[in-house]
Amino acid sequence: MATTTIPLLPCTDRDQTVEFYRALGFDTSDQQTKPYLYLAFALADINVHFKKPAPSLNPAEELSGGCVIFVDDVRGFHATFSDGLRRHYGRLPITGLPRIARLRPGQSRFNLYDPSGNCLVFIRRDEADITYGGARSLSGLARALDNVAIFRDFKDDDVLAARALDTALRRYRDSAPRVDLARALADRIELAIVLGDSATADSVRAELDSMHLTPDEREGAATELQAITDLERWLG
């Protein structure tokens, strides 16, 4: 017998919640307020429902609730949601609540945070096994970059990723292979942009430009360099 599971998440603000999910393209199938709060939204086969939160719930802590949603076309959902949010809010909300995380080249998941601090994780259905950084086959700056990717792509913590990368650059900048250094600098530029730190973005970009990468070196750092271009295009 077929069964259906639908997440029931806390809602701290009815109007903001309706506004957010409508901006994403969800249909509102239920907006009950009496005798108790109950909201229901649907998009294709995705359903999310909402109820009154616990009195002590603080959305800013981002520990309200959440769900994992497996989809075939994670990039399609990300593009649709980004376009809808940009149209509705006049900008892309990438900090605070609500917000949408970026989707980097090769990345197979992204996080979406609603006004109540719930996190919806969209994951490509055929996502490969995740490796959690610090691979033994790597060393030096390359291994540090592997760890930074976990903070950035899976823990959704750009601040911690930037701190870890700064530490790695201080330690390995003078000894790392040029391609690894170029990858690290490109990653740091991307993190600075998304964190709104234009001074760091400009100074690190100047350092990267001064390396005068060869075509082969650019190819070795192509993913990281493309991530900067994609981020600037997405934000713009």
Short mmCIF file of C-alpha atoms in Angstrom, two decimals:
data_model
loop_
_atom_site.label_atom_id
_atom_site.label_comp_id
_atom_site.label_asym_id
_atom_site.label_seq_id
_atom_site.Cartn_x
_atom_site.Cartn_y
_atom_site.Cartn_z
CA MET A 1 0.00 0.00 0.00
CA ALA A 2 1.39 3.40 -0.99
CA THR A 3 2.22 5.88 1.74
CA THR A 4 2.93 9.61 1.71
CA THR A 5 5.09 11.53 4.17
CA ILE A 6 4.79 15.33 4.36
CA PRO A 7 6.96 17.48 6.65
CA LEU A 8 5.05 19.54 9.21
CA LEU A 9 7.21 22.55 10.04
CA PRO A 10 6.82 25.43 12.52
CA CYS A 11 5.65 28.78 11.18
CA THR A 12 6.49 31.93 13.15
CA ASP A 13 4.91 34.39 10.71
CA ARG A 14 2.01 33.38 8.50
CA ASP A 15 2.17 36.29 6.06
CA GLN A 16 5.93 36.08 5.51
CA THR A 17 5.71 32.32 5.03
CA VAL A 18 2.96 32.59 2.41
CA GLU A 19 4.85 35.38 0.66
CA PHE A 20 8.09 33.37 0.55
CA TYR A 21 6.68 30.10 -0.76
CA ARG A 22 4.56 31.86 -3.34
CA ALA A 23 7.69 33.67 -4.56
CA LEU A 24 9.31 30.25 -5.03
CA GLY A 25 6.39 29.14 -7.18
CA PHE A 26 4.50 26.99 -4.67
CA ASP A 27 0.70 26.86 -4.76
CA THR A 28 -1.14 27.49 -1.51
CA SER A 29 -3.51 24.63 -0.90
CA ASP A 30 -4.53 25.58 2.64
CA GLN A 31 -4.28 28.79 4.71
CA GLN A 32 -6.24 27.94 7.82
CA THR A 33 -5.86 30.32 10.76
CA LYS A 34 -8.81 29.27 12.98
CA PRO A 35 -9.27 27.35 15.20
CA TYR A 36 -5.52 26.82 14.74
CA LEU A 37 -2.80 27.72 12.24
CA TYR A 38 -2.28 25.32 9.36
CA LEU A 39 -0.63 26.13 6.03
CA ALA A 40 -0.01 23.81 3.09
CA PHE A 41 2.08 24.44 -0.02
CA ALA A 42 2.67 22.30 -3.09
CA LEU A 43 5.02 22.44 -6.07
CA ALA A 44 4.96 19.47 -8.45
CA ASP A 45 5.37 16.47 -6.10
CA ILE A 46 6.81 18.56 -3.25
CA ASN A 47 4.52 19.27 -0.29
CA VAL A 48 5.36 21.20 2.86
CA HIS A 49 2.90 21.96 5.66
CA PHE A 50 3.14 24.32 8.63
CA LYS A 51 1.79 24.62 12.14
CA LYS A 52 2.06 26.94 15.13
CA PRO A 53 5.61 27.02 16.59
CA ALA A 54 6.69 26.37 20.14
CA PRO A 55 6.58 29.60 22.21
CA SER A 56 10.35 29.52 22.77
CA LEU A 57 11.30 29.06 19.11
CA ASN A 58 13.81 31.62 17.82
CA PRO A 59 13.99 31.57 13.98
CA ALA A 60 17.40 33.31 14.04
CA GLU A 61 18.96 30.18 15.53
CA GLU A 62 17.95 28.30 12.34
CA LEU A 63 17.11 25.19 14.34
CA SER A 64 13.37 25.29 13.69
CA GLY A 65 13.00 22.27 11.41
CA GLY A 66 13.57 21.15 7.89
CA CYS A 67 13.46 18.40 5.33
CA VAL A 68 15.51 16.78 2.58
CA ILE A 69 14.04 16.84 -0.93
CA PHE A 70 15.50 14.62 -3.64
CA VAL A 71 15.02 15.91 -7.19
CA ASP A 72 16.28 14.97 -10.64
CA ASP A 73 17.16 18.51 -11.75
CA VAL A 74 18.69 20.33 -8.80
CA ARG A 75 20.02 23.12 -11.02
CA GLY A 76 16.59 23.68 -12.53
CA PHE A 77 15.02 24.13 -9.09
CA HIS A 78 17.83 26.44 -8.01
CA ALA A 79 17.42 28.62 -11.09
CA THR A 80 13.62 28.75 -10.75
CA PHE A 81 13.79 29.65 -7.06
CA SER A 82 16.51 32.26 -7.64
CA ASP A 83 14.48 33.94 -10.38
CA GLY A 84 11.32 33.96 -8.28
CA LEU A 85 13.02 35.38 -5.20
CA ARG A 86 14.82 38.04 -7.23
CA ARG A 87 11.57 39.16 -8.85
CA HIS A 88 9.68 39.26 -5.57
CA TYR A 89 12.26 40.83 -3.27
CA GLY A 90 14.08 42.91 -5.87
CA ARG A 91 17.32 41.14 -4.99
CA LEU A 92 18.59 37.69 -4.13
CA PRO A 93 18.31 37.05 -0.37
CA ILE A 94 21.61 35.31 0.43
CA THR A 95 22.03 36.34 4.08
CA GLY A 96 19.66 36.29 7.04
CA LEU A 97 16.15 34.88 6.74
CA PRO A 98 14.81 33.96 4.30
CA ARG A 99 17.70 33.08 1.99
CA ILE A 100 18.91 30.76 -0.73
CA ALA A 101 22.42 29.33 -0.93
CA ARG A 102 24.43 29.41 -4.13
CA LEU A 103 25.01 26.32 -6.26
CA ARG A 104 28.64 26.02 -7.34
CA PRO A 105 29.96 24.17 -10.42
CA GLY A 106 29.68 20.44 -9.82
CA GLN A 107 27.71 20.86 -6.59
CA SER A 108 24.75 18.51 -6.19
CA ARG A 109 22.76 20.20 -3.39
CA PHE A 110 21.72 23.56 -2.02
CA ASN A 111 19.96 24.87 1.08
CA LEU A 112 16.89 27.06 1.23
CA TYR A 113 15.94 28.81 4.50
CA ASP A 114 12.42 30.12 5.02
CA PRO A 115 11.36 33.05 7.27
CA SER A 116 10.82 30.72 10.23
CA GLY A 117 14.37 29.31 10.12
CA ASN A 118 13.39 26.00 8.52
CA CYS A 119 15.97 24.53 6.15
CA LEU A 120 14.92 22.73 2.98
CA VAL A 121 17.82 20.80 1.46
CA PHE A 122 17.46 20.07 -2.26
CA ILE A 123 19.67 17.17 -3.35
CA ARG A 124 20.18 15.70 -6.80
CA ARG A 125 18.74 12.21 -6.70
CA ASP A 126 21.89 10.55 -8.09
CA GLU A 127 24.30 12.43 -5.84
CA ALA A 128 27.54 10.47 -5.45
CA ASP A 129 28.85 9.38 -2.06
CA ILE A 130 30.05 12.34 -0.01
CA THR A 131 33.64 12.46 1.18
CA TYR A 132 34.05 14.55 4.30
CA GLY A 133 37.33 16.30 3.60
CA GLY A 134 40.94 15.81 4.55
CA ALA A 135 41.54 12.94 2.13
CA ARG A 136 44.67 11.00 3.07
CA SER A 137 45.74 11.02 -0.57
CA LEU A 138 46.13 14.82 -0.38
CA SER A 139 48.58 16.99 1.51
CA GLY A 140 49.34 20.63 2.24
CA LEU A 141 47.11 23.25 0.67
CA ALA A 142 45.26 20.69 -1.47
CA ARG A 143 44.14 18.83 1.66
CA ALA A 144 43.13 22.09 3.32
CA LEU A 145 40.99 22.95 0.28
CA ASP A 146 39.31 19.56 0.60
CA ASN A 147 38.36 20.42 4.19
CA VAL A 148 37.20 23.94 3.27
CA ALA A 149 34.79 22.46 0.71
CA ILE A 150 32.97 20.59 3.48
CA PHE A 151 32.43 23.76 5.52
CA ARG A 152 31.26 25.64 2.43
CA ASP A 153 29.24 23.08 0.46
CA PHE A 154 27.77 20.78 3.10
CA LYS A 155 27.81 22.65 6.42
CA ASP A 156 26.68 25.86 4.67
CA ASP A 157 29.13 27.87 6.78
CA ASP A 158 30.97 30.37 4.56
CA VAL A 159 32.39 32.24 7.57
CA LEU A 160 34.08 29.09 8.90
CA ALA A 161 35.23 28.18 5.38
CA ALA A 162 36.85 31.61 4.96
CA ARG A 163 38.61 31.37 8.33
CA ALA A 164 39.93 27.89 7.53
CA LEU A 165 41.13 29.02 4.12
CA ASP A 166 42.89 32.07 5.57
CA THR A 167 44.72 29.80 8.02
CA ALA A 168 45.72 27.42 5.23
CA LEU A 169 46.97 30.26 3.02
CA ARG A 170 49.12 31.67 5.83
CA ARG A 171 50.65 28.24 6.33
CA TYR A 172 51.10 27.07 2.76
CA ARG A 173 51.15 30.19 0.52
CA ASP A 174 54.94 30.11 -0.01
CA SER A 175 55.29 26.34 -0.47
CA ALA A 176 52.15 25.22 -2.33
CA PRO A 177 52.18 24.29 -6.00
CA ARG A 178 51.02 27.21 -8.15
CA VAL A 179 47.82 25.48 -9.26
CA ASP A 180 46.80 24.74 -5.66
CA LEU A 181 47.54 28.35 -4.70
CA ALA A 182 45.47 29.63 -7.62
CA ARG A 183 42.58 27.37 -6.60
CA ALA A 184 42.80 28.59 -3.00
CA LEU A 185 42.91 32.25 -3.99
CA ALA A 186 39.94 31.81 -6.33
CA ASP A 187 37.99 30.08 -3.56
CA ARG A 188 38.84 32.94 -1.18
CA ILE A 189 37.62 35.52 -3.72
CA GLU A 190 34.32 33.67 -4.06
CA LEU A 191 33.87 33.46 -0.30
CA ALA A 192 34.67 37.16 0.11
CA ILE A 193 32.09 38.09 -2.53
CA VAL A 194 29.30 36.04 -0.98
CA LEU A 195 30.18 37.40 2.49
CA GLY A 196 30.06 40.98 1.21
CA ASP A 197 33.75 41.58 1.97
CA SER A 198 34.73 43.62 -1.09
CA ALA A 199 38.10 44.70 0.35
CA THR A 200 39.27 41.10 0.74
CA ALA A 201 37.83 40.16 -2.67
CA ASP A 202 39.77 42.99 -4.33
CA SER A 203 43.08 42.30 -2.57
CA VAL A 204 42.99 38.55 -3.20
CA ARG A 205 41.95 39.12 -6.81
CA ALA A 206 44.99 41.37 -7.25
CA GLU A 207 47.21 38.63 -5.83
CA LEU A 208 45.70 36.06 -8.18
CA ASP A 209 46.10 38.36 -11.19
CA SER A 210 49.74 38.94 -10.29
CA MET A 211 50.43 35.22 -10.67
CA HIS A 212 49.93 35.50 -14.47
CA LEU A 213 48.64 31.93 -14.76
CA THR A 214 49.59 29.89 -17.79
CA PRO A 215 46.82 28.25 -19.86
CA ASP A 216 47.58 24.90 -18.19
CA GLU A 217 47.39 26.47 -14.73
CA ARG A 218 44.09 28.11 -15.60
CA GLU A 219 42.79 24.74 -16.70
CA GLY A 220 43.88 23.25 -13.36
CA ALA A 221 41.94 25.92 -11.47
CA ALA A 222 39.04 26.08 -13.94
CA THR A 223 36.34 24.94 -11.49
CA GLU A 224 37.28 27.53 -8.88
CA LEU A 225 37.64 30.33 -11.44
CA GLN A 226 34.29 29.44 -12.97
CA ALA A 227 32.69 29.54 -9.51
CA ILE A 228 33.60 33.25 -9.25
CA THR A 229 32.05 33.99 -12.65
CA ASP A 230 28.93 32.00 -11.83
CA LEU A 231 28.52 33.70 -8.45
CA GLU A 232 28.85 37.20 -9.89
CA ARG A 233 26.38 36.37 -12.65
CA TRP A 234 23.94 34.85 -10.13
CA LEU A 235 24.13 37.83 -7.80
CA GLY A 236 23.90 40.29 -10.67
#
